[in-house]
Short mmCIF file of C-alpha atoms in Angstrom, two decimals:
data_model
loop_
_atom_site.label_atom_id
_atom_site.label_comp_id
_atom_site.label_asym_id
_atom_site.label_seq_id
_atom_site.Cartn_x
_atom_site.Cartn_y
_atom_site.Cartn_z
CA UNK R 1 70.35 -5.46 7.58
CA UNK R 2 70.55 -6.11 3.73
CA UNK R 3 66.94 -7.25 3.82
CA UNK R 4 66.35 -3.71 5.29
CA UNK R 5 67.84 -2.14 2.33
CA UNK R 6 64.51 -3.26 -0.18
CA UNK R 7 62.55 -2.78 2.66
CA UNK R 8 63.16 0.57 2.54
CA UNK R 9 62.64 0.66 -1.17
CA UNK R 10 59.42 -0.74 -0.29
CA UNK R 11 58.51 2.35 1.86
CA UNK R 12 59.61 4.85 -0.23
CA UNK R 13 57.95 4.00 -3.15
CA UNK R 14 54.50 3.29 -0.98
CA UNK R 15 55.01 6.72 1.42
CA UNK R 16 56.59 9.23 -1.31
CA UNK R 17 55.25 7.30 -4.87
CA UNK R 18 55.39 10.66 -6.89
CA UNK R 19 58.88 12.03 -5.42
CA UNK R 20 61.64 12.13 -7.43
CA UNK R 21 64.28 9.50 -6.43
CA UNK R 22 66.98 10.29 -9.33
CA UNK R 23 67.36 13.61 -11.63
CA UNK R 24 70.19 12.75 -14.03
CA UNK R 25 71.75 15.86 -15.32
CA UNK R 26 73.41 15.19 -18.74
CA UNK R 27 76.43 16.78 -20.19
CA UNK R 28 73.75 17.88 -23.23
CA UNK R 29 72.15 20.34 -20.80
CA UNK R 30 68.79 17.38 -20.82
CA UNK R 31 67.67 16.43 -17.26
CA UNK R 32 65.55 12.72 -17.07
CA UNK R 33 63.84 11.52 -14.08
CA UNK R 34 62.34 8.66 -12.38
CA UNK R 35 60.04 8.82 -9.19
CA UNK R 36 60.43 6.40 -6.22
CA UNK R 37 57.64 4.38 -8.02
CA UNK R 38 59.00 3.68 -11.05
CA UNK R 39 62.02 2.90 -9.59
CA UNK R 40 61.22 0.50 -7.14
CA UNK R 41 59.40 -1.21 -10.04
CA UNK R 42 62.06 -0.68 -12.50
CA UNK R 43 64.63 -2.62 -9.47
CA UNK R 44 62.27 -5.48 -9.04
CA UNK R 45 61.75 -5.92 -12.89
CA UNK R 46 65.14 -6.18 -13.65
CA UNK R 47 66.58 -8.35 -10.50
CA UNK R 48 63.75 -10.60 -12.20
CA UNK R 49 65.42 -10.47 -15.60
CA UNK R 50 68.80 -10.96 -14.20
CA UNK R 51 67.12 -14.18 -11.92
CA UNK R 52 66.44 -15.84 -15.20
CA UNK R 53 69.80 -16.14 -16.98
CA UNK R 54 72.30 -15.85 -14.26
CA UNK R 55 72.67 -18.29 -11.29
CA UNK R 56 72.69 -16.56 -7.60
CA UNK R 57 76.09 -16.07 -6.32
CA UNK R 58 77.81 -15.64 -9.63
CA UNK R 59 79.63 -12.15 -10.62
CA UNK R 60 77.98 -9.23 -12.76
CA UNK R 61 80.56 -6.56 -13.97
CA UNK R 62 78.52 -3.00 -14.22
CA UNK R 63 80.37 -0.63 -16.26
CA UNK R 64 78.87 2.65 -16.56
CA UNK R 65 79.10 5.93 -15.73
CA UNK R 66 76.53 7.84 -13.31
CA UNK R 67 73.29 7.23 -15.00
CA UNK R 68 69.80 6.19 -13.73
CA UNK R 69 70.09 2.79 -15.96
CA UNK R 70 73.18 2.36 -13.57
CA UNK R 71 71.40 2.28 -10.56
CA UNK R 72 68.77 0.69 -11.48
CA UNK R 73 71.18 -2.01 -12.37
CA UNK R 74 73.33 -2.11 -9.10
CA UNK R 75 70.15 -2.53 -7.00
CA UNK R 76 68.92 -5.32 -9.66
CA UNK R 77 71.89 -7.37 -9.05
CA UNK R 78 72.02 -7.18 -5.31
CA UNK R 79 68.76 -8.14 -5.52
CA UNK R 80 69.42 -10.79 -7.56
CA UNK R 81 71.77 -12.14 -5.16
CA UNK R 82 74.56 -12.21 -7.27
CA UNK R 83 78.35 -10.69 -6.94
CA UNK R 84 78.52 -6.98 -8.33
CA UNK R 85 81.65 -5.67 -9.67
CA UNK R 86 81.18 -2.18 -10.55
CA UNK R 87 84.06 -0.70 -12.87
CA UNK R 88 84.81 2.40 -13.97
CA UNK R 89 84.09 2.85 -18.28
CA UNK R 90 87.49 4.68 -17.74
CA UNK R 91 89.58 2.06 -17.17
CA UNK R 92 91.20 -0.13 -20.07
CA UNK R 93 89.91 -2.32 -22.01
CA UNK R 94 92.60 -4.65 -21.00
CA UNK R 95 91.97 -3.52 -18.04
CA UNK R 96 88.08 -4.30 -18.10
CA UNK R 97 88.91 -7.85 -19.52
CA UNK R 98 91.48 -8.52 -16.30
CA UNK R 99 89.10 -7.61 -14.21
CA UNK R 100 86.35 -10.23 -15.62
CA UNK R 101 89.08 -12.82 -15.92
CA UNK R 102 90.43 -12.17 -12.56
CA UNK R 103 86.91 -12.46 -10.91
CA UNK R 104 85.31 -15.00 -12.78
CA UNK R 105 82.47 -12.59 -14.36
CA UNK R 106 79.64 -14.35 -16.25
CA UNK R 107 77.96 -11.42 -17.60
CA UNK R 108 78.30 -7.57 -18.50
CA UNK R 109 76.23 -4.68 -18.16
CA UNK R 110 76.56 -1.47 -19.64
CA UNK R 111 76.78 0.93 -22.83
CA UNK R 112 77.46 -1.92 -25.80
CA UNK R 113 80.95 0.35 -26.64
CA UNK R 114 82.18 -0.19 -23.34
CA UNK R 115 81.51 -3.92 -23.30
CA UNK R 116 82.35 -5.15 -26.55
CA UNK R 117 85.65 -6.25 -25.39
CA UNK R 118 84.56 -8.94 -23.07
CA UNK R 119 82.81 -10.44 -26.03
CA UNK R 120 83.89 -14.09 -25.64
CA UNK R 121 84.91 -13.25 -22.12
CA UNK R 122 81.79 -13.18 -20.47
CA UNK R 123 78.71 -15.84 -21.13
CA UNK R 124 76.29 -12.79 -21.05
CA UNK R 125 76.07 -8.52 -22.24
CA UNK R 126 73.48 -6.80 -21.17
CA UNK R 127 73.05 -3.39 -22.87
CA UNK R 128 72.42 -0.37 -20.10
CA UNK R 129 69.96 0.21 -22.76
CA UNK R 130 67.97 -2.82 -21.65
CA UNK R 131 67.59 -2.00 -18.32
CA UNK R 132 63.82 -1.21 -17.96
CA UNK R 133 62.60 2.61 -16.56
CA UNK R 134 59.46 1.09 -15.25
CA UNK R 135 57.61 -2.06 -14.09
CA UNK R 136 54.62 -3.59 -12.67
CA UNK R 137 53.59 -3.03 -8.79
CA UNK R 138 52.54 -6.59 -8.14
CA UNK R 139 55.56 -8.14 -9.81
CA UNK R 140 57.98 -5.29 -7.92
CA UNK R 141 56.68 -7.01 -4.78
CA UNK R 142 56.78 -10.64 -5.60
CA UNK R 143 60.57 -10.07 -7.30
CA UNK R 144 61.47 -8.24 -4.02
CA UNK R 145 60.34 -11.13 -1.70
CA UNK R 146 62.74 -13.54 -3.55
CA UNK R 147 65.76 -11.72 -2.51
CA UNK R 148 67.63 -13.54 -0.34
CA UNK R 149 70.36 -11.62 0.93
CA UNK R 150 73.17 -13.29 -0.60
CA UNK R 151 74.43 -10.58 -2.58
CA UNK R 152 77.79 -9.01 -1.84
CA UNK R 153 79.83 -6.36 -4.12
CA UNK R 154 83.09 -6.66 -5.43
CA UNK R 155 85.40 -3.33 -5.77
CA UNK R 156 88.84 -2.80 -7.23
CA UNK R 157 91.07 -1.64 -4.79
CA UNK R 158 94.28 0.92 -5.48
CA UNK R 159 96.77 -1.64 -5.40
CA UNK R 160 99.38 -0.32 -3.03
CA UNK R 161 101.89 -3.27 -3.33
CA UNK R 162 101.56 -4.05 -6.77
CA UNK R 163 98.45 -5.17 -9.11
CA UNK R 164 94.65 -3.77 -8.20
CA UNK R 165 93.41 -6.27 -6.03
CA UNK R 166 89.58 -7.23 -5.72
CA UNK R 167 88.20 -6.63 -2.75
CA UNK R 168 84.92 -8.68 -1.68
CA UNK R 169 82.34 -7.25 0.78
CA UNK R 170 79.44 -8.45 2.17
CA UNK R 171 76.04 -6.97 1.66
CA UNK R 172 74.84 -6.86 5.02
CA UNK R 173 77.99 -4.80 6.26
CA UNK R 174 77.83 -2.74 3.66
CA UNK R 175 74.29 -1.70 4.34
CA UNK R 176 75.53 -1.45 7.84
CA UNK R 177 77.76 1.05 6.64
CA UNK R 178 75.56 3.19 4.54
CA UNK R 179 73.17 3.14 7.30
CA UNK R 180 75.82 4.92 9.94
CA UNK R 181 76.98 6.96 7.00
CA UNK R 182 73.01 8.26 6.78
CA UNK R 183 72.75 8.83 10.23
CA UNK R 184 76.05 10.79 11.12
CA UNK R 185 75.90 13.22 7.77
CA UNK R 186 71.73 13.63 8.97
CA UNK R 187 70.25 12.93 5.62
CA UNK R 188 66.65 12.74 5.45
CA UNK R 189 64.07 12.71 2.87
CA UNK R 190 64.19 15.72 2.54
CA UNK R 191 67.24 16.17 0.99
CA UNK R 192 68.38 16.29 -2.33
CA UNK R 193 71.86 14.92 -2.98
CA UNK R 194 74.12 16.36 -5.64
CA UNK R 195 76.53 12.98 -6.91
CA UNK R 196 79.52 13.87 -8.92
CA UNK R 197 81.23 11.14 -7.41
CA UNK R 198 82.06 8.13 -9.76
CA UNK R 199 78.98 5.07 -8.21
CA UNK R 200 81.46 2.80 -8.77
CA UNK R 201 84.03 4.15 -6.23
CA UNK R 202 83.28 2.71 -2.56
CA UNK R 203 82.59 6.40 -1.26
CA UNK R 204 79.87 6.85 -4.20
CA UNK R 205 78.55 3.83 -3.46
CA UNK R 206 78.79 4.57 0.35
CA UNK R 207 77.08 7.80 0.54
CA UNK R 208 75.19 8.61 -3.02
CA UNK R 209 74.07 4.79 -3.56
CA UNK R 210 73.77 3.25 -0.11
CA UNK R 211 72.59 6.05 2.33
CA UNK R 212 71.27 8.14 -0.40
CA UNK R 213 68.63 4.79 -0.97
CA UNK R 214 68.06 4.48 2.87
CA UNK R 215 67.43 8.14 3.58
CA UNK R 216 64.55 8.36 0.33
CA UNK R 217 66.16 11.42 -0.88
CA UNK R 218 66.23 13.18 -3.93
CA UNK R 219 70.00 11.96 -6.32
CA UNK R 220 70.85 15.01 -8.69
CA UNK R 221 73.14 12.36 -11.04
CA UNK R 222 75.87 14.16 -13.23
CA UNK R 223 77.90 11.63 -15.39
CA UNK R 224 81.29 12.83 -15.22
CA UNK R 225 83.16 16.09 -12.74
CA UNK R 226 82.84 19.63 -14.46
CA UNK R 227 83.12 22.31 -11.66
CA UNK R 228 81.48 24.81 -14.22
CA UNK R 229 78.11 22.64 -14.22
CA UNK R 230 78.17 21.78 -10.37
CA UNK R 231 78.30 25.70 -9.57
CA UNK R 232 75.56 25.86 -11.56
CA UNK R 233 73.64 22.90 -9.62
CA UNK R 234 74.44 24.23 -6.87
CA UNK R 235 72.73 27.81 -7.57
CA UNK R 236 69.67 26.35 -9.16
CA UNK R 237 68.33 23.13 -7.82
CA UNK R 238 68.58 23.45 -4.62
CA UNK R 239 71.25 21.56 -3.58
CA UNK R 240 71.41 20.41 -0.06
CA UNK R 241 73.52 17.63 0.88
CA UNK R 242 77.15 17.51 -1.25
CA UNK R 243 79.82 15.02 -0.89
CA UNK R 244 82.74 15.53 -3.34
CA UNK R 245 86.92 15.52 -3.45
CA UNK R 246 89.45 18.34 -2.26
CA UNK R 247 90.24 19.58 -5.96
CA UNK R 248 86.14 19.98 -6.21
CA UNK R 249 85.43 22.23 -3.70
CA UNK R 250 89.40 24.12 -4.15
CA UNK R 251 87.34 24.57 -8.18
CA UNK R 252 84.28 25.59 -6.49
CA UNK R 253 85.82 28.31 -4.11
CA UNK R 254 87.59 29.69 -7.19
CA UNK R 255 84.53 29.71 -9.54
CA UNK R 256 82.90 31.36 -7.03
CA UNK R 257 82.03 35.43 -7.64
CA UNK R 258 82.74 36.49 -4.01
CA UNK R 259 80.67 35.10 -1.50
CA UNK R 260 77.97 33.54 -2.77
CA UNK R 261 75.71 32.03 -0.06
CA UNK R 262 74.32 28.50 -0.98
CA UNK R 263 71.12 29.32 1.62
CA UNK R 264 70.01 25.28 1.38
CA UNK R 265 73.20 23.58 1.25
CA UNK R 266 73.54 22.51 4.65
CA UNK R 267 76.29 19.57 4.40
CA UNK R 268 79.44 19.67 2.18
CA UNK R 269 81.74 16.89 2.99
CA UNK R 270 85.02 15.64 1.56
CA UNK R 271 87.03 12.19 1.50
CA UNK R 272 89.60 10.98 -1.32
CA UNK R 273 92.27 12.74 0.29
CA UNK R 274 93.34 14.91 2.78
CA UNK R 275 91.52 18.26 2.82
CA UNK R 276 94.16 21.78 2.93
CA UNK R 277 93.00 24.06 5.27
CA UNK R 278 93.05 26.98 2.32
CA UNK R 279 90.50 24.79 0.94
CA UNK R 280 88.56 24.51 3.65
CA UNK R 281 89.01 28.34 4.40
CA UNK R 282 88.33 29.85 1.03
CA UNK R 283 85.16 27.47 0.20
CA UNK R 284 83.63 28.41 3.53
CA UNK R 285 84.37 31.99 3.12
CA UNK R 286 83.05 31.31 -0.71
CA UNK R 287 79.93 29.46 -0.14
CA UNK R 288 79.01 29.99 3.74
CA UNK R 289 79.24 26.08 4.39
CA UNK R 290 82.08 24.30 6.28
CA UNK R 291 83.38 21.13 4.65
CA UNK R 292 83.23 17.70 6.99
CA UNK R 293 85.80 15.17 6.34
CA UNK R 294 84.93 11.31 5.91
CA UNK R 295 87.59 8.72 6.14
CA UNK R 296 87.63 5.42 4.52
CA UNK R 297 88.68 2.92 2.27
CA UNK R 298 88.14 0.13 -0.71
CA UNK R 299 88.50 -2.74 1.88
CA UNK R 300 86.48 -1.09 4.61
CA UNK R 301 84.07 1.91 3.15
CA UNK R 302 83.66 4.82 4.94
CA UNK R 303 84.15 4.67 8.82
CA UNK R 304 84.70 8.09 10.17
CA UNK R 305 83.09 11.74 9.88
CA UNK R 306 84.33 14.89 11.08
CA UNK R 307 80.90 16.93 11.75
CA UNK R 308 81.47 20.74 11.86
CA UNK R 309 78.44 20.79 13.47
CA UNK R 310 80.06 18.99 16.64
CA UNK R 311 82.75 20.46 18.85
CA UNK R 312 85.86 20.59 19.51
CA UNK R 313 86.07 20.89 15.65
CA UNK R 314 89.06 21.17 13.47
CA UNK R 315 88.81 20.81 9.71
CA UNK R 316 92.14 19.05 9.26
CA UNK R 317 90.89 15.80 11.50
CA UNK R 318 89.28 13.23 9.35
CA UNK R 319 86.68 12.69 12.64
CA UNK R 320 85.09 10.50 14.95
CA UNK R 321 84.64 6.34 14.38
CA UNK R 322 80.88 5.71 13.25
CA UNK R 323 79.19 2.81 15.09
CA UNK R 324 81.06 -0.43 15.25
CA UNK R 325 84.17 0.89 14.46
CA UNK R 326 87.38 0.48 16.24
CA UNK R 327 90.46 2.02 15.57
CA UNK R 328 93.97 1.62 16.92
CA UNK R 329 97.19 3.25 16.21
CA UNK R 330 100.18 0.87 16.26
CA UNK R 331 104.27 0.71 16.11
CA UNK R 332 105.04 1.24 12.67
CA UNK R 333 108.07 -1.05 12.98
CA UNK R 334 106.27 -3.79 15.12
CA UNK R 335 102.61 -3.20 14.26
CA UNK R 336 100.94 -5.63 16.82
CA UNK R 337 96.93 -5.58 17.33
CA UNK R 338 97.39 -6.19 21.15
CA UNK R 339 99.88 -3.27 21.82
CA UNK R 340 97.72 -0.02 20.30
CA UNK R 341 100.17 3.07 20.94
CA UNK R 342 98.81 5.98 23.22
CA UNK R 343 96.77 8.67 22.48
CA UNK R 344 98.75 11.62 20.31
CA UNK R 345 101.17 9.18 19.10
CA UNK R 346 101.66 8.92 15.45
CA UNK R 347 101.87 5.08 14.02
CA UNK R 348 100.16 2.79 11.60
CA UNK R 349 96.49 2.79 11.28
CA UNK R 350 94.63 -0.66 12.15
CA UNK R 351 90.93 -0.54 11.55
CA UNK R 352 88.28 -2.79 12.43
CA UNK R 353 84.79 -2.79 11.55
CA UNK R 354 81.04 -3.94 10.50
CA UNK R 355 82.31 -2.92 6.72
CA UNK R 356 85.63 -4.87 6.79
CA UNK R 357 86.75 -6.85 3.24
CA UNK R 358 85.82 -10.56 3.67
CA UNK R 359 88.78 -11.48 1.31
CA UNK R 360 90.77 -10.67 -1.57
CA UNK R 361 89.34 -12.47 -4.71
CA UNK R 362 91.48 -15.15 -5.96
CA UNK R 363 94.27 -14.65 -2.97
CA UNK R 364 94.46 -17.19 0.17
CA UNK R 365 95.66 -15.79 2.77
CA UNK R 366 93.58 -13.61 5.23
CA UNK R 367 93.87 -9.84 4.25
CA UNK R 368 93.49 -9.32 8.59
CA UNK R 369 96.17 -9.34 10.87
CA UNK R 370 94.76 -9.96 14.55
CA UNK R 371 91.10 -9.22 13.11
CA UNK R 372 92.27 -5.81 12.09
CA UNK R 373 93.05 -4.77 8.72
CA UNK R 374 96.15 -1.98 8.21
CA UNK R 375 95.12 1.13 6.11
CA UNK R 376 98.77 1.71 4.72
CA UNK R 377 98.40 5.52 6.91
CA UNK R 378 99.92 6.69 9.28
CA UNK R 379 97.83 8.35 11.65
CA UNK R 380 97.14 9.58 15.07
CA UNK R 381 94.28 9.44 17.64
CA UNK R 382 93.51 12.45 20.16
CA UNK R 383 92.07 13.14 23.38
CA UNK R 384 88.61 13.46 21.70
CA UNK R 385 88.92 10.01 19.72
CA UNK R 386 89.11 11.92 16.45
CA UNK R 387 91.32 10.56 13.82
CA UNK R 388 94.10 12.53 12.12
CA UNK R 389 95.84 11.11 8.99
CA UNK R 390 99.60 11.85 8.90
CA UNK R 391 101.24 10.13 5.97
CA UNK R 392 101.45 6.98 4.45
CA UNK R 393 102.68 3.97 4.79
CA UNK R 394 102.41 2.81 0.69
CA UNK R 395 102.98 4.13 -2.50
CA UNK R 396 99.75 5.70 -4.06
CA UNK R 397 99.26 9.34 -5.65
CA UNK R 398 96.41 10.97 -4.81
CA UNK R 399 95.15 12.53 -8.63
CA UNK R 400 91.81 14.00 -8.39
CA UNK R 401 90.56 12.09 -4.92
CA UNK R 402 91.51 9.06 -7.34
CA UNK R 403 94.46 6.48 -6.06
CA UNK R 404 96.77 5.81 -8.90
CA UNK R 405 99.55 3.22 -7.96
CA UNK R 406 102.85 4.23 -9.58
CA UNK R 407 104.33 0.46 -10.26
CA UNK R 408 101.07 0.14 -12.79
CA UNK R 409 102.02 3.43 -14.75
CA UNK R 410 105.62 1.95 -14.97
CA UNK R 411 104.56 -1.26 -16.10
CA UNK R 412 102.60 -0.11 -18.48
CA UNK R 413 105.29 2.57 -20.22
CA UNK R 414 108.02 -0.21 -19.99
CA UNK R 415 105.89 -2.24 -22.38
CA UNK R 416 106.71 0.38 -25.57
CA UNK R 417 109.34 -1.13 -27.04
CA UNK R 418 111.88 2.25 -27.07
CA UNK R 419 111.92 2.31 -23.43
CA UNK R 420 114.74 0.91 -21.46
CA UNK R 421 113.12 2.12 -17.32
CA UNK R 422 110.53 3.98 -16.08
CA UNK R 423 110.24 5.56 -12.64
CA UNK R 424 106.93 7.26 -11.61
CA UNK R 425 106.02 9.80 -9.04
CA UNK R 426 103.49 11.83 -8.16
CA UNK R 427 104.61 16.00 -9.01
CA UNK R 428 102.67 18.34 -6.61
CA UNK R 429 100.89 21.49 -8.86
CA UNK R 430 99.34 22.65 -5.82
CA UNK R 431 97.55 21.79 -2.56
CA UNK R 432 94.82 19.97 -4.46
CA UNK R 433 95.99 19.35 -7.62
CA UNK R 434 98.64 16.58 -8.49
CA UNK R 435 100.12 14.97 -11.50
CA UNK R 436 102.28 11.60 -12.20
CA UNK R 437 105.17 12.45 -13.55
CA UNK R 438 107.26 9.85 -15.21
CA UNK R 439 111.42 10.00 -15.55
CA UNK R 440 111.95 7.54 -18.71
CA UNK R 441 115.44 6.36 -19.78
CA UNK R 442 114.93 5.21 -23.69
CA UNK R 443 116.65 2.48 -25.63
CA UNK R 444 117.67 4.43 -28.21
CA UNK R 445 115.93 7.76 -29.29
CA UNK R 446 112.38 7.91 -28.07
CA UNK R 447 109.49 9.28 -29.13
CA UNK R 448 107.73 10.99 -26.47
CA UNK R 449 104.09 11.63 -28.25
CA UNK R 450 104.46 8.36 -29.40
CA UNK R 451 105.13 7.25 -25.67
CA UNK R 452 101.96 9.22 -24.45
CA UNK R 453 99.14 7.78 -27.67
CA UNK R 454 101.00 4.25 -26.51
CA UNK R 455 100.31 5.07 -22.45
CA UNK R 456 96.50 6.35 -23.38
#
């Protein structure tokens, strides 16, 4: 199956050469392009670069926002057979230099501001700017014959009991994955795909990266979430396949100058977090399109869809399991693998499936408990097999369709030297929208704009 992934780059760059395979939308208002050709090429010319300076198995942090260069480059290095670690520029740069540290990174790609403080960290940095736009058929195919199909990719997962943990997952399942993903949202060819979702969060990399390749379709890349700008995607470029986060489509319904039919969006689906059923109400009423639900995770992608199109529906269910995927609802107290509970009874969520984590990087013991791994949710399983979250079992706050893990945010503010504690929690604004809050007891007398410059 991961050897079908660059097959399929293969045929879509010999069937649809002149098609558009990526329009990157910048926040300057300038729109760049590159055709299935080119990018095929530009794939193969890299992995080729990458072949000659790093050894096969060894791990390649990509940090960079949603950009063409960045998917050119997340190909490259699965097709380079190395270990891909894809990080957001967001994050720290203590936190970008744990993360090399912690998974043994030996090189660096992205913008040279974003990098510069693995300098001395990692062996190799590789400027996004270097990534080639373009490259020679007749190399493309000889680079694409040398790929092995070694590669996996390495993702940072929320961290429910403490520190982020790395997750590491196999190539092959994940292509697995993005296959079933493809083929239960129906994208085709056809379709062009409008990504607002970070590529280096598993459901980007699911959906825009993974089926979004397999299908041939046409990516509409925008860098970073501004509901203003995706309204006016949405009106103008013919938008017809959307994946996206509750608090999107709750902006989008508001934005929205009564109804305002979308006439070739045909799929709008949501996963991050649960989706309120005002959200679901007033978008559809808004934009004429229900919203699916897909359910998933770091450690095993995405592994349910709720189709609209498929009845009995009801928006609140996150949906049926996609091929190879088993799920069982166990005894939250005595959470057992050989004793599921029965249908419409609430417990803790056990999943297993072609996508499942291999390991946690740098920990020993098995992350599976009777070959199923346990979401943290607690969730129940009806009549129809569809799958309905019902709480959780950890700690996380949902901010944005983002997981933020509360004991990091308190670590972090107990380091300035004025504060005595720190307790964290997540403060509800509204169905969609939630903040972290932090209580703070100080040493002496604190500072609290100093506090927040310190926390940024």
């Amino acid at each position: 199956m991961a050897t079908s992934l660059f097959q399929q780059l293969e045929s879509h760059a010999a069937r649809q050469p002149a098609q558009i395979a990526i329009e990157e939308h910048r926040e300057s208002g300038d729109t760049r392009t590159i055709t299935w050709r080119d990018y095929r090429n530009a794939i193969a010319a890299f992995a080729g670069t990458l072949r000659s300076t790093i050894e096969p198995g060894s791990t390649v942090l990509l940090v960079a926002p949603n950009r063409i260069e960045s998917m050119i480059a997340f190909f490259a290095a699965l097709m380079a057979d190395v270990a891909l670690y894809p990080l957001s520029p967001m994050l720290s740069e203590r936190e970008r230099g744990e993360a090399a540290r912690r998974s043994g990174a030996v090189a660096c790609i992205g913008m040279p501001e974003t990098t510069a403080c693995l300098e001395g960290v990692v062996a190799h940095r590789i400027s996004l700017g270097a990534v080639p736009r373009e490259g020679d058929d007749a190399s493309a195919a000889a680079s694409i014959r040398k790929h092995q199909g070694t590669g996996r990719i390495l993702l940072q997962s929320s961290g429910t009991t403490g520190l982020p943990k790395i997750v590491s997952r196999e190539l092959a399942g994940i292509v697995a994955m993005g296959d079933s993903s493809r083929r239960y949202v129906g994208v085709t060819s056809d379709d062009r795909m409008l990504a607002v979702v970070p590529v280096c969060h598993s459901y980007g990399i699911d959906h825009e990266v993974l089926a979004g390749m397999l299908a041939g379709e046409t990516e509409l890349l925008c860098p970073r979430v501004e509901a203003g700008q995706v309204k006016e995607l949405l009106r103008r470029d013919q938008v017809t396949v959307m994946p996206g986060v509750p608090f999107i489509f709750d902006a989008l319904a508001k934005l929205a100058d009564g109804p305002m039919k979308l006439t070739r969006l045909r799929r709008a689906f949501s996963a991050g977090a649960p989706l309120p059923a005002s959200v679901f109400d007033a978008f559809t009423h808004a934009h004429g399109v229900p919203i699916g639900q897909i359910y998933g995770s770091t450690e095993f992608g995405s592994i349910t869809y709720n189709d609209p199109d498929i009845a009995p529906f009801d928006h609140a269910s996150a949906g049926r399991p996609m091929d190879g995927v088993t799920l069982r609802i166990l005894d939250r107290d005595n959470p057992s693998g050989d004793t599921p509970l029965p249908v419409e009874q609430e417990g803790q969520l056990a999943v297993t499936a072609p996508s499942l984590l291999t390991h946690y990087v740098g920990v020993d013991e098995s992350p599976l408990v009777d070959g199923c791994f346990h979401a943290g949710d607690l969730a129940r399983l009806d009549a129809d097999d569809r799958l309905f979250i019902t709480g959780r079992v950890k700690l996380l706050i949902e901010v944005g369709g983002l997981k933020v893990n509360p004991l990091e945010v308190e670590a972090v503010l107990s380091e300035h030297p004025m504060v005595r504690d720190a307790v964290v929690v997540g403060a509800p604004l509204s169905e969609t929208v939630t903040r972290v809050k932090a209580i703070i007891v100080w040493k002496d007398a604190g500072d609290m704009d100093d506090l927040r410059r310190f926390a940024r």
